């Protein structure tokens, strides 16, 4: 860069990094709210976070930042489309151009309602009381409509919100992806149901003491590479991962002493997110080059460690003796094959985070369709529980017995995260394609897992994905890493191979 561009870029970096420091304070308050904050402190916490949201919006839309970015672009600093500098300027400009369209009052109100909404959701879910949550959810969708309309969109309101999570993504593209997945998954699920083979799921419903679950889960997270010197594990109502800085990553889970899968695979899932955050270049924290590419890529990391690693037979060939030692009453007399089948049982279920690999994406399709209808005023919030139940009957052939196991099961809408859900399905696709490439490059990761060797995969991910930050958009990153555009085939090959063996189907 020429001298003037260098000085301007240094101004941008300084401004953006200071904004990231302030954002990390907001993240810490959000983590505390969902873990240790006293219930009575909720209203005041909403005011704290609203104030911070206003301060952050002021910094992110500072006219000086816009002028600096324009100067860099006009001065040719972003001329090389493949350079890290160009990617940094591109992403900062994309964010700036979007945020300057949002009134600060709207940003602050969205924050206030989302904090209150999450607190109301916790109580409503515990009490199976959708009515008490309804007013805040109505307010949330009203504000998100205002947000989408203020930003503008190419095809529909959902595009404006999807872009927050999957930059450049389009609703029509996501709909096509999910429809294609459904066409391939439904026959597979039907063949499994008709196979006559049934896993003994009573095994994973036995008594698994909470303290033992926590110890076993933490050990597994550490083994796959989550650094507890730079992170911690806590308890919450809905599992999440929150990165407060390059050396401060918090993951959470919830325990049920009669459901092994929930906490254990939840820990692996969130640890996968954490490993990604801990693998980003720490010296670039606050800049796009130190941030994740997209939520879909982030989910690819969590879904990979949860399912492609954690639910693999090779993982349990190494870990099962430790599991039997940790839970002797539940597992000491259970053969590995029976346990492996039980944790990979496929059947329609109510709870998304506990769904098997084959039916999981149908849960996402339901949420994707419902939130579009809500955003477009085609569905009233008051009618949401009935619409939710009807979707579950249509796609999975089951009906939730309560709203707590139905429409109230996820925290996302209460937090204003409209447009987030499709990234889970994208994550499944990305994960399978990345994993297949890693398996080829590393000469068979399954054999490594069976020996307790997880570092080769972790380092491959760090080298091929984490180190790039958001230098590349998600579709470009997939093609760069795997040599192929995103495809259904790796995921479907994985599912057919795995469940073909378990259920004796071709």
Short mmCIF file of C-alpha atoms in Angstrom, two decimals:
data_model
loop_
_atom_site.label_atom_id
_atom_site.label_comp_id
_atom_site.label_asym_id
_atom_site.label_seq_id
_atom_site.Cartn_x
_atom_site.Cartn_y
_atom_site.Cartn_z
CA UNK A 1 0.00 0.00 0.00
CA UNK A 2 1.14 3.60 -0.58
CA UNK A 3 1.80 5.72 2.51
CA UNK A 4 -1.61 7.42 2.68
CA UNK A 5 -3.37 4.08 2.34
CA UNK A 6 -1.20 2.59 5.07
CA UNK A 7 -2.13 5.33 7.52
CA UNK A 8 -5.80 5.05 6.62
CA UNK A 9 -5.75 1.29 7.05
CA UNK A 10 -4.10 1.65 10.46
CA UNK A 11 -6.95 3.99 11.44
CA UNK A 12 -9.48 1.35 10.35
CA UNK A 13 -7.72 -1.42 12.26
CA UNK A 14 -7.46 0.64 15.44
CA UNK A 15 -11.13 1.63 15.28
CA UNK A 16 -12.38 -1.88 14.53
CA UNK A 17 -10.29 -3.49 17.27
CA UNK A 18 -11.55 -1.04 19.88
CA UNK A 19 -15.09 -1.85 18.74
CA UNK A 20 -14.30 -5.56 19.17
CA UNK A 21 -13.18 -4.90 22.76
CA UNK A 22 -16.51 -3.27 23.52
CA UNK A 23 -18.36 -6.09 21.77
CA UNK A 24 -16.54 -8.63 23.94
CA UNK A 25 -17.94 -6.87 27.02
CA UNK A 26 -21.45 -7.23 25.58
CA UNK A 27 -20.76 -10.92 24.89
CA UNK A 28 -19.61 -11.46 28.46
CA UNK A 29 -22.80 -9.91 29.80
CA UNK A 30 -24.83 -12.14 27.48
CA UNK A 31 -23.00 -15.25 28.67
CA UNK A 32 -23.53 -14.27 32.30
CA UNK A 33 -27.23 -13.63 31.68
CA UNK A 34 -27.69 -17.19 30.40
CA UNK A 35 -25.59 -18.90 33.06
CA UNK A 36 -25.15 -17.25 36.47
CA UNK A 37 -27.15 -14.01 36.55
CA UNK A 38 -29.80 -13.86 39.32
CA UNK A 39 -33.33 -13.97 37.91
CA UNK A 40 -34.25 -10.64 39.49
CA UNK A 41 -31.44 -8.87 37.63
CA UNK A 42 -33.04 -9.46 34.22
CA UNK A 43 -34.61 -6.06 33.64
CA UNK A 44 -31.45 -4.19 34.59
CA UNK A 45 -29.34 -6.48 32.41
CA UNK A 46 -31.58 -5.56 29.48
CA UNK A 47 -30.82 -1.88 30.10
CA UNK A 48 -27.08 -2.57 30.35
CA UNK A 49 -27.01 -4.45 27.07
CA UNK A 50 -29.25 -1.89 25.36
CA UNK A 51 -26.79 0.86 26.28
CA UNK A 52 -23.86 -1.19 24.99
CA UNK A 53 -25.72 -1.99 21.76
CA UNK A 54 -26.21 1.74 21.17
CA UNK A 55 -22.53 2.45 21.80
CA UNK A 56 -21.50 -0.35 19.46
CA UNK A 57 -23.84 0.86 16.73
CA UNK A 58 -22.39 4.36 17.00
CA UNK A 59 -18.88 2.99 16.51
CA UNK A 60 -19.84 0.62 13.70
CA UNK A 61 -21.59 3.41 11.78
CA UNK A 62 -19.08 6.17 12.55
CA UNK A 63 -18.83 8.33 9.43
CA UNK A 64 -15.03 8.32 9.75
CA UNK A 65 -15.03 4.55 9.26
CA UNK A 66 -17.08 4.93 6.10
CA UNK A 67 -14.74 7.62 4.80
CA UNK A 68 -11.63 5.55 5.56
CA UNK A 69 -13.06 2.49 3.78
CA UNK A 70 -14.07 4.57 0.76
CA UNK A 71 -10.56 6.11 0.66
CA UNK A 72 -8.94 2.67 0.72
CA UNK A 73 -11.15 1.42 -2.09
CA UNK A 74 -10.61 4.52 -4.22
CA UNK A 75 -6.86 4.34 -3.53
CA UNK A 76 -6.64 0.81 -4.91
CA UNK A 77 -5.92 -0.91 -1.59
CA UNK A 78 -8.55 -3.52 -2.37
CA UNK A 79 -7.46 -4.19 -5.93
CA UNK A 80 -6.31 -7.80 -5.45
CA UNK A 81 -9.50 -9.88 -5.13
CA UNK A 82 -7.65 -12.78 -3.47
CA UNK A 83 -5.73 -10.81 -0.86
CA UNK A 84 -6.43 -10.73 2.86
CA UNK A 85 -6.47 -6.93 2.73
CA UNK A 86 -9.17 -6.92 0.08
CA UNK A 87 -11.26 -9.38 2.07
CA UNK A 88 -10.91 -7.24 5.20
CA UNK A 89 -12.00 -4.09 3.41
CA UNK A 90 -14.81 -5.96 1.60
CA UNK A 91 -16.30 -7.40 4.78
CA UNK A 92 -15.99 -4.18 6.77
CA UNK A 93 -17.63 -2.25 3.93
CA UNK A 94 -20.44 -4.81 3.68
CA UNK A 95 -21.13 -4.53 7.40
CA UNK A 96 -20.88 -0.73 7.39
CA UNK A 97 -23.22 -0.27 4.42
CA UNK A 98 -25.81 -2.47 6.07
CA UNK A 99 -25.62 -1.02 9.56
CA UNK A 100 -25.82 2.64 8.52
CA UNK A 101 -29.32 1.89 7.25
CA UNK A 102 -30.50 0.93 10.74
CA UNK A 103 -31.69 3.63 13.15
CA UNK A 104 -29.90 3.44 16.49
CA UNK A 105 -33.26 3.37 18.26
CA UNK A 106 -34.18 0.18 16.37
CA UNK A 107 -30.85 -1.47 17.22
CA UNK A 108 -31.28 -0.62 20.89
CA UNK A 109 -34.88 -1.83 21.01
CA UNK A 110 -33.94 -5.09 19.28
CA UNK A 111 -31.32 -5.66 21.96
CA UNK A 112 -33.65 -4.80 24.82
CA UNK A 113 -36.43 -7.07 23.55
CA UNK A 114 -34.04 -9.93 22.81
CA UNK A 115 -32.64 -9.88 26.36
CA UNK A 116 -36.11 -9.76 27.89
CA UNK A 117 -37.29 -12.32 25.36
CA UNK A 118 -34.65 -14.87 26.32
CA UNK A 119 -35.54 -14.47 29.99
CA UNK A 120 -39.25 -14.85 29.21
CA UNK A 121 -38.52 -17.91 27.07
CA UNK A 122 -36.70 -19.69 29.90
CA UNK A 123 -39.72 -19.25 32.19
CA UNK A 124 -42.27 -20.06 29.50
CA UNK A 125 -40.48 -23.25 28.49
CA UNK A 126 -40.17 -24.38 32.11
CA UNK A 127 -43.88 -23.74 32.65
CA UNK A 128 -45.09 -24.91 29.22
CA UNK A 129 -46.73 -21.50 28.86
CA UNK A 130 -46.55 -20.12 25.31
CA UNK A 131 -49.11 -17.39 26.07
CA UNK A 132 -46.75 -15.67 28.50
CA UNK A 133 -44.03 -15.59 25.84
CA UNK A 134 -46.27 -14.57 22.93
CA UNK A 135 -46.21 -10.74 23.39
CA UNK A 136 -42.41 -10.56 23.34
CA UNK A 137 -42.20 -12.89 20.35
CA UNK A 138 -44.71 -10.71 18.49
CA UNK A 139 -42.58 -7.68 19.29
CA UNK A 140 -39.44 -9.48 18.15
CA UNK A 141 -40.84 -10.35 14.73
CA UNK A 142 -42.22 -6.83 14.31
CA UNK A 143 -38.74 -5.42 14.97
CA UNK A 144 -37.09 -7.91 12.63
CA UNK A 145 -39.50 -6.88 9.87
CA UNK A 146 -38.45 -3.28 10.45
CA UNK A 147 -34.80 -4.35 10.33
CA UNK A 148 -35.24 -6.21 7.04
CA UNK A 149 -37.18 -3.34 5.46
CA UNK A 150 -34.58 -0.79 6.57
CA UNK A 151 -31.69 -2.81 5.12
CA UNK A 152 -33.50 -3.78 1.94
CA UNK A 153 -33.32 -7.09 0.11
CA UNK A 154 -33.02 -8.65 -3.31
CA UNK A 155 -35.94 -11.09 -3.24
CA UNK A 156 -37.62 -11.22 0.17
CA UNK A 157 -37.29 -9.96 3.74
CA UNK A 158 -35.61 -13.15 4.82
CA UNK A 159 -32.62 -12.35 2.57
CA UNK A 160 -31.75 -9.31 4.68
CA UNK A 161 -31.64 -11.35 7.89
CA UNK A 162 -29.99 -14.44 6.40
CA UNK A 163 -27.07 -12.25 5.34
CA UNK A 164 -26.21 -11.65 9.01
CA UNK A 165 -25.37 -15.33 9.37
CA UNK A 166 -24.48 -16.50 5.86
CA UNK A 167 -23.05 -13.49 3.98
CA UNK A 168 -24.30 -13.36 0.43
CA UNK A 169 -26.80 -16.18 0.97
CA UNK A 170 -30.23 -16.08 -0.64
CA UNK A 171 -33.46 -17.56 0.69
CA UNK A 172 -34.25 -19.12 -2.67
CA UNK A 173 -30.88 -20.91 -2.68
CA UNK A 174 -31.43 -22.21 0.86
CA UNK A 175 -34.93 -23.40 -0.04
CA UNK A 176 -33.52 -25.31 -3.00
CA UNK A 177 -30.82 -26.90 -0.82
CA UNK A 178 -33.30 -27.98 1.85
CA UNK A 179 -35.80 -29.28 -0.70
CA UNK A 180 -33.06 -31.34 -2.30
CA UNK A 181 -32.04 -32.74 1.07
CA UNK A 182 -35.62 -33.64 1.89
CA UNK A 183 -35.99 -35.56 -1.39
CA UNK A 184 -32.94 -37.65 -0.56
CA UNK A 185 -33.59 -38.07 3.17
CA UNK A 186 -37.24 -39.14 3.19
CA UNK A 187 -36.63 -42.42 1.27
CA UNK A 188 -33.66 -43.19 3.54
CA UNK A 189 -35.68 -42.62 6.71
CA UNK A 190 -38.52 -44.71 5.28
CA UNK A 191 -36.13 -47.57 4.45
CA UNK A 192 -34.72 -47.46 7.97
CA UNK A 193 -38.21 -47.60 9.47
CA UNK A 194 -39.09 -50.57 7.26
CA UNK A 195 -35.87 -52.46 8.03
CA UNK A 196 -37.26 -54.17 11.12
CA UNK A 197 -34.13 -53.37 13.11
CA UNK A 198 -34.64 -51.39 16.31
CA UNK A 199 -31.95 -50.03 18.60
CA UNK A 200 -32.27 -50.60 22.34
CA UNK A 201 -32.50 -46.93 23.30
CA UNK A 202 -33.29 -47.87 26.90
CA UNK A 203 -29.52 -48.13 27.27
CA UNK A 204 -29.01 -44.37 26.97
CA UNK A 205 -32.03 -43.66 29.21
CA UNK A 206 -30.56 -45.39 32.26
CA UNK A 207 -29.17 -43.47 35.22
CA UNK A 208 -26.13 -41.37 34.25
CA UNK A 209 -25.17 -39.25 37.30
CA UNK A 210 -24.71 -35.61 36.47
CA UNK A 211 -21.27 -35.29 38.08
CA UNK A 212 -20.01 -38.27 36.09
CA UNK A 213 -21.50 -36.85 32.87
CA UNK A 214 -19.73 -33.56 33.45
CA UNK A 215 -16.37 -35.20 34.11
CA UNK A 216 -16.67 -37.56 31.14
CA UNK A 217 -17.85 -34.77 28.82
CA UNK A 218 -15.08 -32.39 29.84
CA UNK A 219 -12.48 -35.12 29.28
CA UNK A 220 -13.85 -35.80 25.79
CA UNK A 221 -13.89 -32.09 24.90
CA UNK A 222 -10.29 -31.76 26.06
CA UNK A 223 -9.26 -34.88 24.14
CA UNK A 224 -10.60 -33.60 20.81
CA UNK A 225 -8.81 -30.29 21.33
CA UNK A 226 -10.89 -27.77 23.29
CA UNK A 227 -8.38 -25.80 25.36
CA UNK A 228 -9.66 -25.37 28.92
CA UNK A 229 -6.83 -22.93 29.62
CA UNK A 230 -8.62 -20.63 27.21
CA UNK A 231 -12.19 -21.77 27.79
CA UNK A 232 -14.67 -23.25 30.22
CA UNK A 233 -17.84 -25.36 30.36
CA UNK A 234 -20.96 -24.27 32.24
CA UNK A 235 -24.66 -25.08 32.50
CA UNK A 236 -27.51 -23.25 30.77
CA UNK A 237 -31.09 -23.73 29.59
CA UNK A 238 -30.05 -24.05 25.93
CA UNK A 239 -26.46 -24.97 24.96
CA UNK A 240 -24.32 -22.36 23.23
CA UNK A 241 -20.76 -21.23 22.60
CA UNK A 242 -19.62 -17.64 23.09
CA UNK A 243 -16.21 -16.27 22.22
CA UNK A 244 -15.26 -13.24 24.30
CA UNK A 245 -11.75 -12.94 22.92
CA UNK A 246 -8.83 -14.95 21.53
CA UNK A 247 -8.20 -16.55 24.93
CA UNK A 248 -11.71 -16.66 26.36
CA UNK A 249 -14.20 -19.09 24.83
CA UNK A 250 -17.21 -20.24 26.90
CA UNK A 251 -19.26 -23.34 26.07
CA UNK A 252 -22.35 -24.60 27.88
CA UNK A 253 -24.57 -27.67 28.09
CA UNK A 254 -27.54 -29.02 30.06
CA UNK A 255 -27.76 -32.33 31.90
CA UNK A 256 -30.47 -34.96 32.17
CA UNK A 257 -29.53 -37.91 34.36
CA UNK A 258 -31.71 -40.21 32.26
CA UNK A 259 -30.56 -39.11 28.82
CA UNK A 260 -26.89 -39.66 27.99
CA UNK A 261 -26.96 -38.30 24.45
CA UNK A 262 -28.19 -34.80 25.29
CA UNK A 263 -25.31 -33.49 27.38
CA UNK A 264 -22.49 -35.56 25.89
CA UNK A 265 -23.12 -34.81 22.23
CA UNK A 266 -24.10 -31.26 23.17
CA UNK A 267 -20.67 -30.83 24.74
CA UNK A 268 -18.93 -32.18 21.63
CA UNK A 269 -21.05 -29.88 19.47
CA UNK A 270 -20.21 -26.75 21.45
CA UNK A 271 -16.57 -27.83 21.81
CA UNK A 272 -16.47 -27.98 18.01
CA UNK A 273 -17.57 -24.35 17.90
CA UNK A 274 -14.97 -23.56 20.53
CA UNK A 275 -12.15 -25.31 18.68
CA UNK A 276 -12.96 -23.14 15.65
CA UNK A 277 -12.91 -19.96 17.76
CA UNK A 278 -9.66 -21.03 19.44
CA UNK A 279 -8.16 -21.84 16.03
CA UNK A 280 -8.75 -18.40 14.53
CA UNK A 281 -5.61 -16.21 14.34
CA UNK A 282 -5.52 -14.53 17.79
CA UNK A 283 -3.42 -11.60 16.57
CA UNK A 284 -6.25 -10.71 14.15
CA UNK A 285 -9.08 -10.75 16.69
CA UNK A 286 -11.63 -8.06 15.87
CA UNK A 287 -10.82 -8.02 12.17
CA UNK A 288 -12.65 -10.10 9.54
CA UNK A 289 -9.44 -12.11 9.06
CA UNK A 290 -9.78 -13.18 12.70
CA UNK A 291 -13.48 -13.99 12.51
CA UNK A 292 -15.44 -16.99 11.24
CA UNK A 293 -16.46 -17.13 7.59
CA UNK A 294 -20.14 -17.71 8.33
CA UNK A 295 -22.45 -19.46 10.76
CA UNK A 296 -22.77 -22.32 8.27
CA UNK A 297 -19.00 -22.87 8.36
CA UNK A 298 -19.09 -22.52 12.16
CA UNK A 299 -21.80 -25.16 12.32
CA UNK A 300 -19.77 -27.42 10.06
CA UNK A 301 -17.13 -27.56 12.77
CA UNK A 302 -19.56 -28.33 15.59
CA UNK A 303 -21.56 -30.87 13.60
CA UNK A 304 -18.35 -32.57 12.45
CA UNK A 305 -17.03 -33.13 15.97
CA UNK A 306 -20.47 -34.07 17.29
CA UNK A 307 -21.51 -36.51 14.56
CA UNK A 308 -18.77 -37.47 12.14
CA UNK A 309 -16.31 -37.92 14.99
CA UNK A 310 -18.32 -38.36 18.19
CA UNK A 311 -20.94 -40.75 16.80
CA UNK A 312 -18.43 -42.80 14.83
CA UNK A 313 -17.73 -46.37 15.86
CA UNK A 314 -14.00 -45.69 15.92
CA UNK A 315 -14.44 -42.93 18.49
CA UNK A 316 -16.14 -45.40 20.80
CA UNK A 317 -13.66 -48.16 20.13
CA UNK A 318 -11.24 -45.86 21.94
CA UNK A 319 -13.66 -44.26 24.44
CA UNK A 320 -16.08 -46.99 25.44
CA UNK A 321 -13.98 -48.53 28.21
CA UNK A 322 -13.77 -45.08 29.81
CA UNK A 323 -17.54 -44.69 29.45
CA UNK A 324 -18.14 -48.02 31.18
CA UNK A 325 -15.79 -46.95 33.99
CA UNK A 326 -17.59 -43.61 34.31
CA UNK A 327 -21.10 -45.14 34.27
CA UNK A 328 -20.68 -48.72 35.55
CA UNK A 329 -24.30 -49.28 36.59
CA UNK A 330 -25.62 -48.20 33.19
CA UNK A 331 -23.03 -49.64 30.81
CA UNK A 332 -20.88 -52.33 32.41
CA UNK A 333 -22.89 -55.19 30.87
CA UNK A 334 -23.66 -53.48 27.54
CA UNK A 335 -21.61 -54.60 24.50
CA UNK A 336 -20.05 -51.84 22.39
CA UNK A 337 -22.18 -52.73 19.35
CA UNK A 338 -25.43 -52.26 21.31
CA UNK A 339 -24.28 -48.93 22.76
CA UNK A 340 -23.13 -47.71 19.34
CA UNK A 341 -26.50 -48.62 17.82
CA UNK A 342 -28.34 -46.88 20.67
CA UNK A 343 -26.52 -43.56 20.23
CA UNK A 344 -27.18 -43.73 16.48
CA UNK A 345 -30.84 -44.69 16.66
CA UNK A 346 -32.89 -43.22 13.80
CA UNK A 347 -36.52 -42.36 14.35
CA UNK A 348 -38.70 -39.25 14.18
CA UNK A 349 -38.26 -37.24 17.37
CA UNK A 350 -39.47 -34.01 18.91
CA UNK A 351 -36.30 -32.23 20.02
CA UNK A 352 -34.00 -30.82 17.35
CA UNK A 353 -30.77 -30.84 19.37
CA UNK A 354 -31.31 -34.52 20.16
CA UNK A 355 -32.32 -35.58 16.65
CA UNK A 356 -30.39 -38.26 14.78
CA UNK A 357 -28.28 -37.45 11.73
CA UNK A 358 -30.86 -38.73 9.24
CA UNK A 359 -33.90 -36.75 10.45
CA UNK A 360 -32.14 -33.64 11.75
CA UNK A 361 -32.50 -31.56 8.60
CA UNK A 362 -36.27 -32.06 8.60
CA UNK A 363 -36.33 -30.16 11.90
CA UNK A 364 -34.50 -27.32 10.19
CA UNK A 365 -36.89 -27.27 7.25
CA UNK A 366 -39.81 -26.82 9.65
CA UNK A 367 -38.25 -23.81 11.34
CA UNK A 368 -37.11 -22.30 8.04
CA UNK A 369 -40.62 -22.39 6.63
CA UNK A 370 -42.27 -21.10 9.80
CA UNK A 371 -40.00 -18.12 10.34
CA UNK A 372 -40.45 -17.03 6.73
CA UNK A 373 -44.22 -17.17 7.18
CA UNK A 374 -43.97 -15.15 10.39
CA UNK A 375 -41.67 -12.58 8.83
CA UNK A 376 -43.96 -12.15 5.82
CA UNK A 377 -47.11 -11.77 7.97
CA UNK A 378 -48.48 -15.00 6.51
CA UNK A 379 -48.67 -16.54 9.97
CA UNK A 380 -49.65 -14.90 13.26
CA UNK A 381 -47.54 -15.59 16.33
CA UNK A 382 -50.73 -16.56 18.15
CA UNK A 383 -51.20 -19.38 15.62
CA UNK A 384 -47.59 -20.55 15.77
CA UNK A 385 -48.04 -23.50 18.17
CA UNK A 386 -50.72 -25.05 15.96
CA UNK A 387 -48.68 -24.43 12.80
CA UNK A 388 -45.62 -25.96 14.49
CA UNK A 389 -47.53 -29.10 15.45
CA UNK A 390 -48.96 -29.44 11.95
CA UNK A 391 -45.48 -29.20 10.41
CA UNK A 392 -44.25 -31.95 12.73
CA UNK A 393 -47.17 -34.17 11.71
CA UNK A 394 -46.46 -33.48 8.05
CA UNK A 395 -42.68 -33.89 8.02
CA UNK A 396 -42.02 -36.32 10.85
CA UNK A 397 -45.36 -38.00 11.52
CA UNK A 398 -45.40 -37.05 15.22
CA UNK A 399 -47.17 -34.42 17.31
CA UNK A 400 -45.57 -32.61 20.26
CA UNK A 401 -47.50 -33.36 23.46
CA UNK A 402 -46.68 -29.90 24.81
CA UNK A 403 -45.36 -26.55 23.66
CA UNK A 404 -42.28 -27.07 25.84
CA UNK A 405 -41.38 -30.03 23.58
CA UNK A 406 -42.64 -28.17 20.54
CA UNK A 407 -42.55 -24.50 19.68
CA UNK A 408 -40.78 -23.47 22.89
CA UNK A 409 -37.81 -25.84 22.58
CA UNK A 410 -35.35 -23.45 20.85
CA UNK A 411 -33.98 -20.16 22.18
CA UNK A 412 -33.22 -18.63 18.78
CA UNK A 413 -36.42 -16.68 18.09
CA UNK A 414 -36.51 -15.27 21.60
CA UNK A 415 -33.00 -13.90 20.98
CA UNK A 416 -33.99 -12.36 17.64
CA UNK A 417 -31.87 -14.85 15.67
CA UNK A 418 -34.18 -15.00 12.66
CA UNK A 419 -32.34 -16.49 9.70
CA UNK A 420 -29.98 -18.60 11.82
CA UNK A 421 -31.61 -22.03 11.50
CA UNK A 422 -30.67 -22.80 7.86
CA UNK A 423 -27.00 -22.59 8.79
CA UNK A 424 -27.36 -25.89 10.69
CA UNK A 425 -28.24 -27.74 7.49
CA UNK A 426 -25.56 -25.91 5.55
CA UNK A 427 -23.20 -26.93 8.34
CA UNK A 428 -24.10 -30.60 7.85
CA UNK A 429 -23.31 -30.31 4.14
CA UNK A 430 -20.07 -28.39 4.65
CA UNK A 431 -18.99 -30.78 7.42
CA UNK A 432 -19.42 -33.91 5.32
CA UNK A 433 -17.56 -32.44 2.37
CA UNK A 434 -14.69 -31.18 4.53
CA UNK A 435 -14.53 -34.48 6.43
CA UNK A 436 -14.33 -36.54 3.26
CA UNK A 437 -11.42 -34.41 2.06
CA UNK A 438 -9.66 -34.62 5.44
CA UNK A 439 -10.11 -38.39 5.48
CA UNK A 440 -8.47 -38.62 2.07
CA UNK A 441 -5.65 -36.22 2.90
CA UNK A 442 -4.87 -37.85 6.26
CA UNK A 443 -5.03 -41.44 5.07
CA UNK A 444 -8.09 -42.55 7.04
CA UNK A 445 -9.08 -40.58 10.14
CA UNK A 446 -11.19 -43.45 11.52
CA UNK A 447 -8.10 -45.49 12.33
CA UNK A 448 -6.65 -42.48 14.08
CA UNK A 449 -9.80 -42.01 16.19
CA UNK A 450 -9.66 -45.65 17.25
CA UNK A 451 -6.21 -44.93 18.69
CA UNK A 452 -7.38 -41.75 20.40
CA UNK A 453 -5.59 -39.54 17.88
CA UNK A 454 -7.69 -36.44 17.15
CA UNK A 455 -4.89 -33.93 16.65
CA UNK A 456 -4.35 -34.73 12.93
CA UNK A 457 -7.95 -33.80 12.08
CA UNK A 458 -7.90 -30.76 14.35
CA UNK A 459 -4.69 -29.45 12.80
CA UNK A 460 -6.01 -30.13 9.28
CA UNK A 461 -9.08 -28.03 10.09
CA UNK A 462 -6.94 -25.29 11.59
CA UNK A 463 -4.70 -25.20 8.53
CA UNK A 464 -7.39 -25.53 5.86
CA UNK A 465 -10.27 -23.59 7.43
CA UNK A 466 -9.62 -21.78 10.72
CA UNK A 467 -6.51 -19.82 9.74
CA UNK A 468 -8.33 -18.08 6.87
CA UNK A 469 -10.83 -16.29 9.11
CA UNK A 470 -13.41 -14.76 6.78
CA UNK A 471 -10.98 -14.17 3.94
CA UNK A 472 -13.22 -16.30 1.72
CA UNK A 473 -16.98 -16.53 1.48
CA UNK A 474 -18.37 -19.94 2.42
CA UNK A 475 -18.96 -21.32 -1.12
CA UNK A 476 -15.48 -20.16 -2.16
CA UNK A 477 -13.88 -21.72 0.92
CA UNK A 478 -15.57 -25.07 0.27
CA UNK A 479 -14.30 -25.15 -3.30
CA UNK A 480 -10.83 -23.99 -2.26
CA UNK A 481 -10.50 -26.71 0.40
CA UNK A 482 -12.19 -29.62 -1.36
CA UNK A 483 -11.75 -28.78 -5.03
CA UNK A 484 -15.50 -29.14 -5.56
CA UNK A 485 -18.54 -26.86 -5.16
CA UNK A 486 -20.91 -27.62 -2.30
CA UNK A 487 -22.79 -30.88 -2.90
CA UNK A 488 -25.32 -33.16 -1.20
CA UNK A 489 -23.31 -36.22 -2.14
CA UNK A 490 -20.74 -36.42 0.69
CA UNK A 491 -23.49 -36.12 3.33
CA UNK A 492 -25.75 -38.65 1.65
CA UNK A 493 -22.87 -41.07 1.09
CA UNK A 494 -22.00 -40.83 4.78
CA UNK A 495 -25.61 -41.42 5.86
CA UNK A 496 -26.21 -44.31 3.46
CA UNK A 497 -22.95 -46.00 4.43
CA UNK A 498 -23.41 -45.62 8.17
CA UNK A 499 -27.10 -46.45 8.44
CA UNK A 500 -26.96 -49.04 5.69
CA UNK A 501 -24.68 -51.06 7.95
CA UNK A 502 -26.68 -50.45 11.12
CA UNK A 503 -30.08 -51.18 9.58
CA UNK A 504 -29.13 -53.68 6.87
CA UNK A 505 -30.35 -51.57 3.96
CA UNK A 506 -28.69 -50.83 0.63
#
